[in-house]
Short mmCIF file of C-alpha atoms in Angstrom, two decimals:
data_model
loop_
_atom_site.label_atom_id
_atom_site.label_comp_id
_atom_site.label_asym_id
_atom_site.label_seq_id
_atom_site.Cartn_x
_atom_site.Cartn_y
_atom_site.Cartn_z
CA MET A 1 312.42 -46.31 43.41
CA GLU A 2 311.57 -46.43 40.01
CA PHE A 3 311.08 -42.58 39.52
CA ASP A 4 311.04 -43.43 35.21
CA LEU A 5 307.71 -43.77 35.82
CA PHE A 6 307.39 -40.30 36.48
CA LEU A 7 308.02 -39.72 32.50
CA ARG A 8 305.36 -41.79 31.45
CA TYR A 9 303.23 -40.45 33.57
CA GLY A 10 304.28 -37.35 33.82
CA PRO A 11 302.06 -35.49 31.69
CA ASP A 12 299.08 -36.76 33.45
CA LEU A 13 300.56 -35.57 36.57
CA LEU A 14 300.75 -32.41 35.37
CA LYS A 15 297.11 -31.81 34.35
CA GLY A 16 296.13 -32.87 37.96
CA PHE A 17 298.56 -29.91 38.73
CA GLY A 18 296.89 -27.86 36.53
CA ILE A 19 293.15 -28.78 37.99
CA THR A 20 294.58 -28.18 41.00
CA LEU A 21 295.64 -25.03 40.87
CA LEU A 22 292.31 -23.98 38.74
CA CYS A 23 290.10 -25.05 41.72
CA TRP A 24 292.77 -23.89 44.24
CA ILE A 25 292.36 -20.40 42.74
CA ILE A 26 289.01 -20.02 41.48
CA GLY A 27 287.99 -20.93 44.64
CA SER A 28 290.12 -18.79 46.97
CA ALA A 29 289.55 -15.94 44.94
CA GLY A 30 285.66 -16.38 44.92
CA GLY A 31 285.46 -17.69 48.51
CA ALA A 32 286.88 -14.20 49.06
CA ALA A 33 285.20 -12.44 47.32
CA LEU A 34 281.69 -14.01 48.36
CA GLY A 35 283.40 -13.86 52.56
CA PHE A 36 284.18 -9.84 51.80
CA VAL A 37 280.14 -9.35 50.32
CA ILE A 38 279.46 -11.37 53.30
CA ALA A 39 281.16 -9.48 56.12
CA CYS A 40 280.20 -6.13 54.76
CA LEU A 41 276.52 -7.25 54.75
CA MET A 42 277.07 -8.42 58.47
CA ARG A 43 277.94 -4.79 59.46
CA TRP A 44 275.59 -2.98 57.29
CA SER A 45 272.87 -4.46 56.61
CA ALA A 46 268.76 -4.57 58.14
CA ALA A 47 268.93 -7.72 61.18
CA PRO A 48 266.53 -10.14 58.97
CA VAL A 49 269.45 -10.17 56.31
CA ARG A 50 272.42 -10.65 59.33
CA TRP A 51 270.29 -13.60 60.78
CA VAL A 52 270.52 -15.44 57.35
CA LEU A 53 273.71 -14.72 56.62
CA GLY A 54 274.46 -15.95 60.26
CA ALA A 55 273.18 -19.08 60.12
CA TYR A 56 274.81 -19.99 56.72
CA ILE A 57 277.60 -19.05 58.15
CA GLU A 58 276.98 -21.49 61.34
CA LEU A 59 275.94 -24.15 58.52
CA ILE A 60 278.87 -24.08 56.02
CA ARG A 61 281.42 -24.15 59.04
CA GLY A 62 279.40 -26.80 61.12
CA THR A 63 279.64 -29.55 58.28
CA PRO A 64 282.76 -31.17 56.67
CA PHE A 65 283.68 -29.98 53.49
CA MET A 66 283.82 -33.29 51.58
CA ILE A 67 279.67 -33.86 52.77
CA GLN A 68 278.90 -30.72 51.27
CA LEU A 69 281.34 -31.36 48.57
CA PHE A 70 278.66 -35.11 48.04
CA LEU A 71 275.68 -32.67 48.56
CA LEU A 72 276.38 -30.52 45.50
CA TYR A 73 277.51 -33.27 43.44
CA TYR A 74 275.51 -36.55 43.86
CA GLY A 75 272.30 -34.17 45.41
CA GLY A 76 272.21 -31.26 43.07
CA PRO A 77 270.86 -33.18 40.12
CA TYR A 78 267.87 -33.58 42.36
CA MET A 79 267.28 -30.08 42.06
CA GLY A 80 268.15 -29.85 38.88
CA LEU A 81 271.82 -28.49 39.12
CA VAL A 82 273.81 -30.61 37.20
CA LEU A 83 277.13 -30.18 37.56
CA THR A 84 280.92 -31.37 35.77
CA PRO A 85 283.17 -32.45 38.82
CA VAL A 86 285.22 -29.81 38.34
CA GLN A 87 282.04 -27.35 38.20
CA ALA A 88 281.06 -29.10 41.47
CA GLY A 89 284.16 -29.03 42.92
CA ILE A 90 284.70 -24.89 41.93
CA THR A 91 281.79 -24.21 43.33
CA SER A 92 281.56 -25.88 46.49
CA PHE A 93 284.91 -24.70 47.52
CA ILE A 94 283.63 -20.97 47.20
CA VAL A 95 280.99 -22.14 49.53
CA TYR A 96 283.23 -23.64 52.02
CA GLY A 97 285.71 -20.75 52.01
CA SER A 98 283.16 -18.10 52.30
CA PRO A 99 282.00 -18.34 55.92
CA TYR A 100 286.23 -18.53 56.84
CA PHE A 101 286.66 -15.53 54.85
CA ALA A 102 283.52 -13.06 55.97
CA GLU A 103 284.96 -14.17 60.04
CA ILE A 104 288.58 -12.92 58.57
CA PHE A 105 287.16 -9.74 57.39
CA ARG A 106 284.94 -9.34 60.19
CA SER A 107 287.72 -9.59 62.74
CA GLY A 108 289.43 -6.63 60.60
CA PHE A 109 286.68 -4.90 60.38
CA GLN A 110 286.63 -4.84 64.02
CA ALA A 111 289.69 -3.99 64.80
CA ILE A 112 289.56 -0.52 63.44
CA PRO A 113 289.10 1.60 66.34
CA PRO A 114 285.27 2.97 65.60
CA GLY A 115 286.47 6.59 66.60
CA GLN A 116 288.24 6.67 63.36
CA ILE A 117 284.86 6.14 61.24
CA GLU A 118 283.21 8.01 63.87
CA ALA A 119 285.44 11.31 62.91
CA ALA A 120 284.59 10.29 58.93
CA ARG A 121 281.10 10.41 59.41
CA ALA A 122 281.31 13.47 61.49
CA ILE A 123 282.89 15.49 58.40
CA GLY A 124 279.96 13.84 55.71
CA ILE A 125 281.70 10.89 53.99
CA SER A 126 279.88 8.28 52.59
CA GLU A 127 280.02 5.13 54.22
CA PHE A 128 281.13 3.76 50.81
CA THR A 129 284.16 5.87 50.91
CA ILE A 130 284.97 5.17 54.70
CA LEU A 131 284.86 1.14 53.65
CA ARG A 132 286.71 1.53 50.76
CA ARG A 133 289.50 4.70 51.80
CA ILE A 134 289.71 4.46 55.58
CA MET A 135 288.76 1.04 56.47
CA LEU A 136 290.04 -1.95 53.82
CA PRO A 137 293.49 -0.39 53.41
CA GLN A 138 294.00 -0.71 57.51
CA THR A 139 291.70 -4.11 57.63
CA LEU A 140 294.45 -5.69 54.28
CA VAL A 141 297.38 -4.93 55.75
CA LEU A 142 296.06 -6.96 59.50
CA ILE A 143 294.39 -9.95 57.73
CA THR A 144 297.22 -10.38 55.25
CA ALA A 145 298.86 -12.95 57.44
CA PRO A 146 295.29 -14.61 58.76
CA LEU A 147 293.99 -14.69 54.76
CA THR A 148 297.97 -16.30 53.50
CA ASN A 149 297.20 -19.14 56.35
CA PHE A 150 293.63 -19.86 55.34
CA VAL A 151 294.37 -19.92 51.39
CA ILE A 152 297.09 -22.10 52.54
CA ILE A 153 294.91 -24.36 54.08
CA LEU A 154 292.51 -24.55 51.16
CA SER A 155 295.08 -25.17 48.93
CA LYS A 156 295.67 -28.83 50.80
CA GLU A 157 291.91 -29.52 51.20
CA THR A 158 291.83 -29.40 46.94
CA ALA A 159 292.83 -33.48 47.33
CA ILE A 160 289.08 -33.79 48.70
CA LEU A 161 288.12 -33.22 44.83
CA SER A 162 289.58 -36.01 43.60
CA VAL A 163 286.27 -38.28 45.91
CA VAL A 164 283.88 -36.91 43.42
CA THR A 165 286.12 -37.65 40.37
CA VAL A 166 287.68 -34.17 39.45
CA PRO A 167 291.12 -34.98 37.97
CA GLU A 168 293.33 -33.12 39.80
CA LEU A 169 296.39 -34.15 41.49
CA LEU A 170 295.73 -36.63 43.80
CA PHE A 171 293.45 -38.14 41.45
CA GLN A 172 296.08 -38.70 39.37
CA THR A 173 298.60 -39.96 41.45
CA GLN A 174 295.52 -42.70 42.78
CA THR A 175 295.56 -43.34 39.08
CA MET A 176 299.17 -44.02 39.09
CA ALA A 177 300.11 -46.02 41.66
CA ALA A 178 296.74 -48.27 40.83
CA GLU A 179 297.42 -48.71 37.49
CA THR A 180 301.50 -49.53 38.28
CA PHE A 181 301.53 -50.78 41.85
CA THR A 182 304.06 -48.20 42.94
CA TYR A 183 302.87 -45.92 45.75
CA VAL A 184 305.83 -44.52 47.71
CA GLU A 185 307.36 -42.42 44.51
CA PRO A 186 304.05 -41.18 43.55
CA PHE A 187 303.23 -39.54 47.05
CA LEU A 188 306.54 -38.00 47.52
CA ALA A 189 306.50 -36.66 44.60
CA LEU A 190 302.46 -35.02 45.23
CA SER A 191 303.77 -34.02 48.64
CA LEU A 192 306.53 -32.39 46.56
CA PHE A 193 303.79 -30.53 44.55
CA TYR A 194 302.00 -29.31 47.76
CA TRP A 195 304.66 -28.09 49.63
CA LEU A 196 305.69 -26.17 46.71
CA LEU A 197 302.48 -24.46 46.56
CA VAL A 198 302.55 -23.58 49.80
CA VAL A 199 305.74 -21.91 50.13
CA LEU A 200 304.80 -19.73 47.24
CA THR A 201 301.63 -19.11 48.61
CA ALA A 202 303.26 -17.76 51.86
CA GLU A 203 306.01 -16.09 49.97
CA LEU A 204 303.11 -14.12 48.30
CA GLY A 205 301.54 -13.27 51.30
CA ARG A 206 304.73 -12.22 53.04
CA ARG A 207 305.75 -9.97 50.03
CA ILE A 208 302.40 -8.14 50.12
CA GLU A 209 302.35 -8.06 53.68
CA ILE A 210 305.54 -6.05 53.08
CA ARG A 211 303.78 -4.11 51.15
CA ALA A 212 300.87 -3.08 52.78
CA THR A 213 302.67 -2.21 55.79
CA ARG A 214 305.21 0.24 54.17
CA HIS A 215 303.39 3.47 55.30
CA LEU A 216 304.00 1.95 58.71
CA LYS A 217 307.56 1.32 58.47
CA ARG A 218 307.76 4.85 56.85
CA ALA A 219 305.72 6.29 59.96
CA ALA A 220 308.34 5.02 61.94
CA SER A 221 311.34 6.41 60.10
CA SER A 222 309.92 9.80 60.00
CA THR A 223 309.96 10.25 64.04
CA MET B 1 286.91 40.50 71.94
CA THR B 2 284.56 38.42 69.05
CA GLN B 3 281.56 39.82 71.35
CA THR B 4 281.64 42.95 69.54
CA GLU B 5 280.87 41.91 65.88
CA THR B 6 278.16 39.23 67.88
CA SER B 7 274.62 40.24 67.76
CA PRO B 8 272.70 38.49 70.68
CA SER B 9 270.18 37.29 68.62
CA ASP B 10 271.98 36.03 65.53
CA PRO B 11 271.84 32.28 66.86
CA ILE B 12 273.34 29.75 64.29
CA MET B 13 272.05 26.91 66.43
CA THR B 14 269.23 26.62 68.25
CA VAL B 15 268.81 23.74 70.49
CA ARG B 16 264.58 23.40 72.41
CA GLY B 17 263.47 21.38 74.51
CA MET B 18 266.00 18.79 73.38
CA SER B 19 266.06 15.51 75.31
CA LYS B 20 267.92 11.87 74.92
CA TRP B 21 267.68 8.69 76.38
CA PHE B 22 270.27 5.96 76.51
CA GLY B 23 268.12 2.92 77.51
CA ASN B 24 266.05 4.41 80.50
CA PHE B 25 268.80 6.54 81.39
CA LYS B 26 267.77 10.32 81.04
CA ALA B 27 270.93 12.03 79.23
CA LEU B 28 269.41 14.97 78.13
CA ASP B 29 266.50 16.58 79.69
CA ALA B 30 265.13 19.63 78.06
CA ILE B 31 268.12 21.45 76.86
CA ASP B 32 267.15 24.70 75.89
CA LEU B 33 270.49 26.30 74.16
CA ASP B 34 271.71 28.85 71.20
CA VAL B 35 274.36 29.15 69.79
CA ASN B 36 275.28 32.44 68.46
CA ARG B 37 276.87 33.29 65.34
CA SER B 38 281.29 34.07 65.98
CA GLU B 39 280.45 33.17 69.69
CA VAL B 40 282.94 30.48 71.72
CA LEU B 41 280.61 28.46 74.26
CA CYS B 42 281.88 26.44 76.29
CA LEU B 43 280.15 23.33 78.04
CA ILE B 44 281.68 22.53 81.94
CA GLY B 45 279.76 19.58 84.30
CA PRO B 46 281.26 16.60 86.25
CA SER B 47 281.71 13.35 84.07
CA GLY B 48 278.56 11.98 82.83
CA SER B 49 276.51 15.05 82.84
CA GLY B 50 275.71 15.06 79.30
CA LYS B 51 277.88 17.83 77.89
CA SER B 52 279.47 15.74 75.08
CA THR B 53 275.94 13.74 74.07
CA LEU B 54 274.53 17.22 74.02
CA LEU B 55 277.76 18.28 72.13
CA ARG B 56 277.41 14.96 69.86
CA CYS B 57 273.77 15.65 69.56
CA LEU B 58 274.28 19.05 67.73
CA ASN B 59 275.77 17.02 64.28
CA PHE B 60 274.10 13.94 64.90
CA LEU B 61 276.26 11.71 65.76
CA GLU B 62 273.80 10.81 68.60
CA HIS B 63 270.61 10.95 67.60
CA TYR B 64 268.01 13.44 70.19
CA ASP B 65 264.71 11.42 70.93
CA GLU B 66 262.85 14.85 71.55
CA GLY B 67 262.87 18.74 71.02
CA GLU B 68 264.85 19.59 67.88
CA VAL B 69 267.99 20.95 66.76
CA ARG B 70 268.53 23.49 64.51
CA LYS B 71 271.21 25.20 62.24
CA ASP B 72 270.29 28.24 60.19
CA GLY B 73 266.64 27.00 61.02
CA ALA B 74 267.30 23.75 59.32
CA LEU B 75 266.38 20.60 61.57
CA ILE B 76 269.14 18.51 62.36
CA GLY B 77 269.16 14.93 61.55
CA TRP B 78 265.57 14.60 61.90
CA GLN B 79 263.53 14.85 58.73
CA GLU B 80 260.57 17.81 58.73
CA GLY B 81 257.53 17.01 59.16
CA PRO B 82 253.87 16.65 61.00
CA SER B 83 253.98 15.43 64.51
CA GLY B 84 254.24 11.63 65.18
CA PRO B 85 257.68 9.24 64.94
CA ARG B 86 260.26 10.90 63.33
CA LYS B 87 262.11 9.89 60.40
CA PRO B 88 266.07 9.97 59.70
CA LEU B 89 267.44 12.38 57.47
CA LYS B 90 268.57 10.29 54.23
CA PRO B 91 272.24 9.37 54.52
CA ALA B 92 273.34 12.53 51.57
CA ALA B 93 271.20 15.00 53.66
CA LEU B 94 272.72 14.31 56.75
CA ARG B 95 276.14 14.31 54.75
CA ALA B 96 275.56 17.72 53.60
CA GLN B 97 274.42 19.22 57.05
CA ARG B 98 277.62 17.58 58.54
CA HIS B 99 279.74 19.37 55.82
CA HIS B 100 279.45 22.70 57.59
CA ILE B 101 279.68 21.41 61.09
CA GLY B 102 283.39 20.63 62.26
CA MET B 103 283.88 18.30 64.99
CA VAL B 104 287.36 17.55 66.93
CA PHE B 105 287.59 14.88 69.16
CA GLN B 106 288.93 13.84 72.28
CA GLN B 107 291.24 11.17 71.09
CA PHE B 108 291.98 12.70 67.89
CA ASN B 109 290.66 10.14 65.09
CA LEU B 110 293.36 10.43 62.99
CA TRP B 111 293.47 7.94 60.08
CA PRO B 112 297.05 6.82 60.65
CA HIS B 113 297.37 5.20 57.08
CA PHE B 114 297.46 8.45 56.05
CA SER B 115 299.86 11.39 56.30
CA ALA B 116 298.77 14.79 58.26
CA ARG B 117 298.44 16.21 54.75
CA GLN B 118 296.39 13.40 53.27
CA ASN B 119 294.35 13.26 56.77
CA VAL B 120 293.48 16.89 56.03
CA ALA B 121 292.51 16.54 52.01
CA GLU B 122 290.58 13.70 52.57
CA ALA B 123 287.64 14.86 52.67
CA LEU B 124 288.48 17.76 50.70
CA ARG B 125 288.80 15.43 47.49
CA GLN B 126 286.15 12.52 48.73
CA VAL B 127 283.14 15.29 49.93
CA LYS B 128 284.04 18.20 48.13
CA GLY B 129 285.37 17.23 45.33
CA LEU B 130 288.68 18.79 44.94
CA SER B 131 291.71 17.87 42.13
CA ALA B 132 294.31 16.47 44.41
CA ASP B 133 296.48 19.45 43.58
CA ASP B 134 293.74 21.98 44.77
CA ALA B 135 293.12 19.55 47.94
CA ASN B 136 296.85 19.52 48.95
CA ALA B 137 297.35 22.81 48.63
CA ARG B 138 294.68 23.73 50.70
CA ALA B 139 295.19 21.06 53.00
CA LEU B 140 298.83 22.45 53.71
CA ASP B 141 297.22 26.24 53.87
CA ALA B 142 295.30 24.06 56.90
CA LEU B 143 298.00 22.80 58.40
CA ASP B 144 299.46 26.26 58.34
CA LYS B 145 297.08 27.84 60.41
CA VAL B 146 297.93 24.98 62.82
CA ASN B 147 301.24 25.74 62.57
CA LEU B 148 302.57 22.29 61.37
CA LYS B 149 303.11 22.71 57.84
CA ASP B 150 306.78 21.65 58.22
CA LYS B 151 304.77 18.12 59.66
CA ALA B 152 302.88 17.57 56.55
CA GLU B 153 304.02 14.36 55.14
CA ASN B 154 304.45 12.71 58.79
CA PHE B 155 302.37 9.97 59.18
CA PRO B 156 300.23 10.62 63.00
CA SER B 157 302.27 7.95 64.78
CA GLY B 158 304.97 9.86 63.89
CA LEU B 159 303.53 13.44 66.00
CA SER B 160 302.54 14.50 68.97
CA GLY B 161 299.19 14.57 70.98
CA GLY B 162 299.27 17.95 70.89
CA GLN B 163 300.44 17.61 66.94
CA GLN B 164 298.38 15.12 66.00
CA GLN B 165 295.44 17.11 67.36
CA ARG B 166 296.06 20.12 65.43
CA VAL B 167 295.69 18.21 62.67
CA ALA B 168 292.37 16.78 63.62
CA ILE B 169 291.47 20.70 64.08
CA ALA B 170 293.68 21.35 60.40
CA ARG B 171 291.38 18.13 58.91
CA ALA B 172 288.00 20.65 60.40
CA ILE B 173 288.85 24.11 59.44
CA ALA B 174 290.33 22.91 55.99
CA MET B 175 286.30 22.04 54.99
CA GLU B 176 285.39 26.02 55.91
CA PRO B 177 282.85 24.50 58.92
CA ASP B 178 280.29 27.44 59.32
CA ILE B 179 280.34 25.74 63.53
CA MET B 180 283.46 23.88 65.06
CA LEU B 181 282.65 21.55 67.89
CA PHE B 182 284.66 20.61 69.87
CA ASP B 183 284.61 17.17 72.59
CA GLU B 184 287.28 17.49 75.55
CA PRO B 185 290.19 18.53 72.94
CA THR B 186 292.91 18.65 75.19
CA SER B 187 291.65 15.82 77.88
CA ALA B 188 293.90 13.24 76.06
CA LEU B 189 296.93 15.41 75.86
CA ASP B 190 300.05 15.72 78.70
CA PRO B 191 299.95 18.90 80.36
CA GLU B 192 303.13 20.53 78.61
CA LEU B 193 300.93 19.83 75.37
CA VAL B 194 297.79 21.22 76.15
CA GLY B 195 298.94 24.90 75.66
CA GLU B 196 299.68 24.41 72.08
CA VAL B 197 296.11 23.18 71.19
CA LEU B 198 294.52 26.23 73.18
CA THR B 199 296.52 28.55 71.40
CA VAL B 200 295.57 27.63 68.18
CA MET B 201 291.58 27.39 69.43
CA LYS B 202 292.18 30.78 70.41
CA ASP B 203 293.20 31.72 67.08
CA MET B 204 290.53 30.17 65.31
CA ALA B 205 288.28 32.23 68.00
CA ALA B 206 289.65 35.81 67.35
CA GLU B 207 289.15 34.91 63.87
CA GLY B 208 285.20 34.99 64.28
CA MET B 209 284.94 30.53 64.45
CA THR B 210 281.57 30.24 66.15
CA MET B 211 282.90 27.03 68.79
CA VAL B 212 281.21 24.89 70.72
CA VAL B 213 283.67 23.33 73.40
CA VAL B 214 283.34 20.54 75.99
CA THR B 215 286.37 21.44 78.63
CA HIS B 216 288.04 20.89 81.36
CA GLU B 217 290.31 23.35 80.95
CA MET B 218 288.63 26.08 82.84
CA GLY B 219 291.11 28.80 82.26
CA PHE B 220 290.73 28.25 78.77
CA ALA B 221 286.56 29.12 79.55
CA ALA B 222 287.11 31.97 81.60
CA HIS B 223 289.30 33.77 78.67
CA ALA B 224 288.28 32.68 75.51
CA ALA B 225 284.72 31.66 75.82
CA ASP B 226 282.02 34.21 75.57
CA ARG B 227 279.45 32.60 77.18
CA VAL B 228 279.90 29.20 79.63
CA ALA B 229 277.24 26.56 79.76
CA PHE B 230 277.47 24.43 83.05
CA LEU B 231 275.71 21.15 82.90
CA GLU B 232 274.71 18.71 85.60
CA SER B 233 272.74 15.22 85.62
CA GLY B 234 271.40 15.72 81.90
CA ARG B 235 269.83 19.29 82.80
CA LEU B 236 271.47 22.63 81.65
CA VAL B 237 271.86 24.67 84.98
CA THR B 238 273.41 28.03 83.34
CA CYS B 239 274.45 29.73 80.16
CA ARG B 240 276.33 33.11 81.44
CA PRO B 241 279.07 35.05 80.45
CA PRO B 242 282.55 33.63 82.16
CA ASP B 243 282.89 36.46 84.43
CA GLU B 244 279.39 35.76 86.08
CA ILE B 245 280.18 31.93 86.28
CA PHE B 246 283.66 32.16 87.53
CA GLY B 247 284.04 35.47 89.12
CA ALA B 248 281.68 36.21 92.71
CA GLU B 249 280.39 33.16 94.15
CA PRO B 250 277.63 31.52 91.68
CA SER B 251 274.25 31.50 93.54
CA ASP B 252 274.10 28.02 92.20
CA ALA B 253 275.08 25.93 94.63
CA ARG B 254 275.25 22.58 92.28
CA LEU B 255 278.01 25.46 90.26
CA ARG B 256 279.39 26.27 93.20
CA SER B 257 280.46 22.95 94.68
CA PHE B 258 281.98 22.01 91.20
CA LEU B 259 283.90 24.75 90.93
CA GLN B 260 285.07 24.00 94.41
CA THR B 261 287.05 20.66 93.06
CA TYR B 262 288.89 22.55 90.71
CA ARG B 263 290.19 25.82 92.93
CA GLU B 264 291.18 22.93 95.53
CA ARG B 265 293.09 21.25 92.86
CA ASN B 266 294.63 24.42 91.61
CA VAL B 267 295.88 25.16 95.24
CA VAL B 268 297.75 22.45 95.38
#
């Protein structure tokens, strides 16, 4: 084992880790935001808008991420859309994640008993306030676990960005492996990076869940 | 008791020729009904007779298809206009109508992530725009009226069914509505919890609140109502004072057989 290689390639690997983090965080946040908007529109907008969004969800979920990435990066220029690898990576990440996030939000909305929403309407609370004050606080509690799960999946999907030469972690590791003819150490180290990401995300999700369910504990202790 | 200050010709709500379809099923058939100020009007009838649907049309939770529902002269839910297809009111206008119509549901429908106080204060803040302090003070007053001031910080999951329903009543009366709609308010409760809710409702009636109550509690209808309306198959069969409904043998055969089932049950 030649771990001294890491001293030489350390800066590149860390840079790759930074790019991975960047694509993952912006991609997840953007995908979640877009997914939330889609879920709201699917619930409250007119039928034609819902059909278009339904088709979008099916299309994106029905095709592999790598092909979406290829289409955007290599096909984009034919439509006048020239993106750097990182820009293409983040954009395709947002698009790829949005229908899954939308479905998570939809399932959360659907889990709110309709009577609660009806009671709010009957007393004259506006639809936006119902979303903000009645639905979202309860929805977020319900979907923290599936959200965390999907964000973890996305963290590992960032590896695919290497195919369009985004200088992320896998790309840097491959470079290192090719230049030094060592394979085991770099990929062990790579696994360690992803594992670290997943553990941190899971812990973050756990803390959010504890915080978001505080009122349930309070309720239980007040009986 | 409240009848003394009620003038029979002072309706707060009027229903005229109101019909409602669910697909091909005619749920309500040309209903005519007045709700007088400060009266307690009970709606009784078999399951599926349309009494809950009628109640829900009064605040437009269900859209009636034909006829009119008016409160203080204003058409509920639909835009006034010439004949032809009607357009629903703009959301803000419908909300403004609903601010003055309180509603209590069979399943309470409290918001579980809010305490009892927050459940009552929420609409005061979001709809009436009160400050947090004012909303909380009024929420506590309303909870006091339903004898739950000491449970103000409990969450719904820490309250009994009867307590939850009383919080739901407090939530509605805190908005100071002109009229209260009750949709089978005691049907989801254990028998020993029914009394506490009915007591609160009788107190409200004594204070002059106008109330329309869909109920299976014939005792409440007989003793607390000023008038009782009997519905069957989407039609309003009769609407009379309770002693004429429950007293001597009713003339209407359907009402007679409906009440017979209750009498048989209570004998056991």
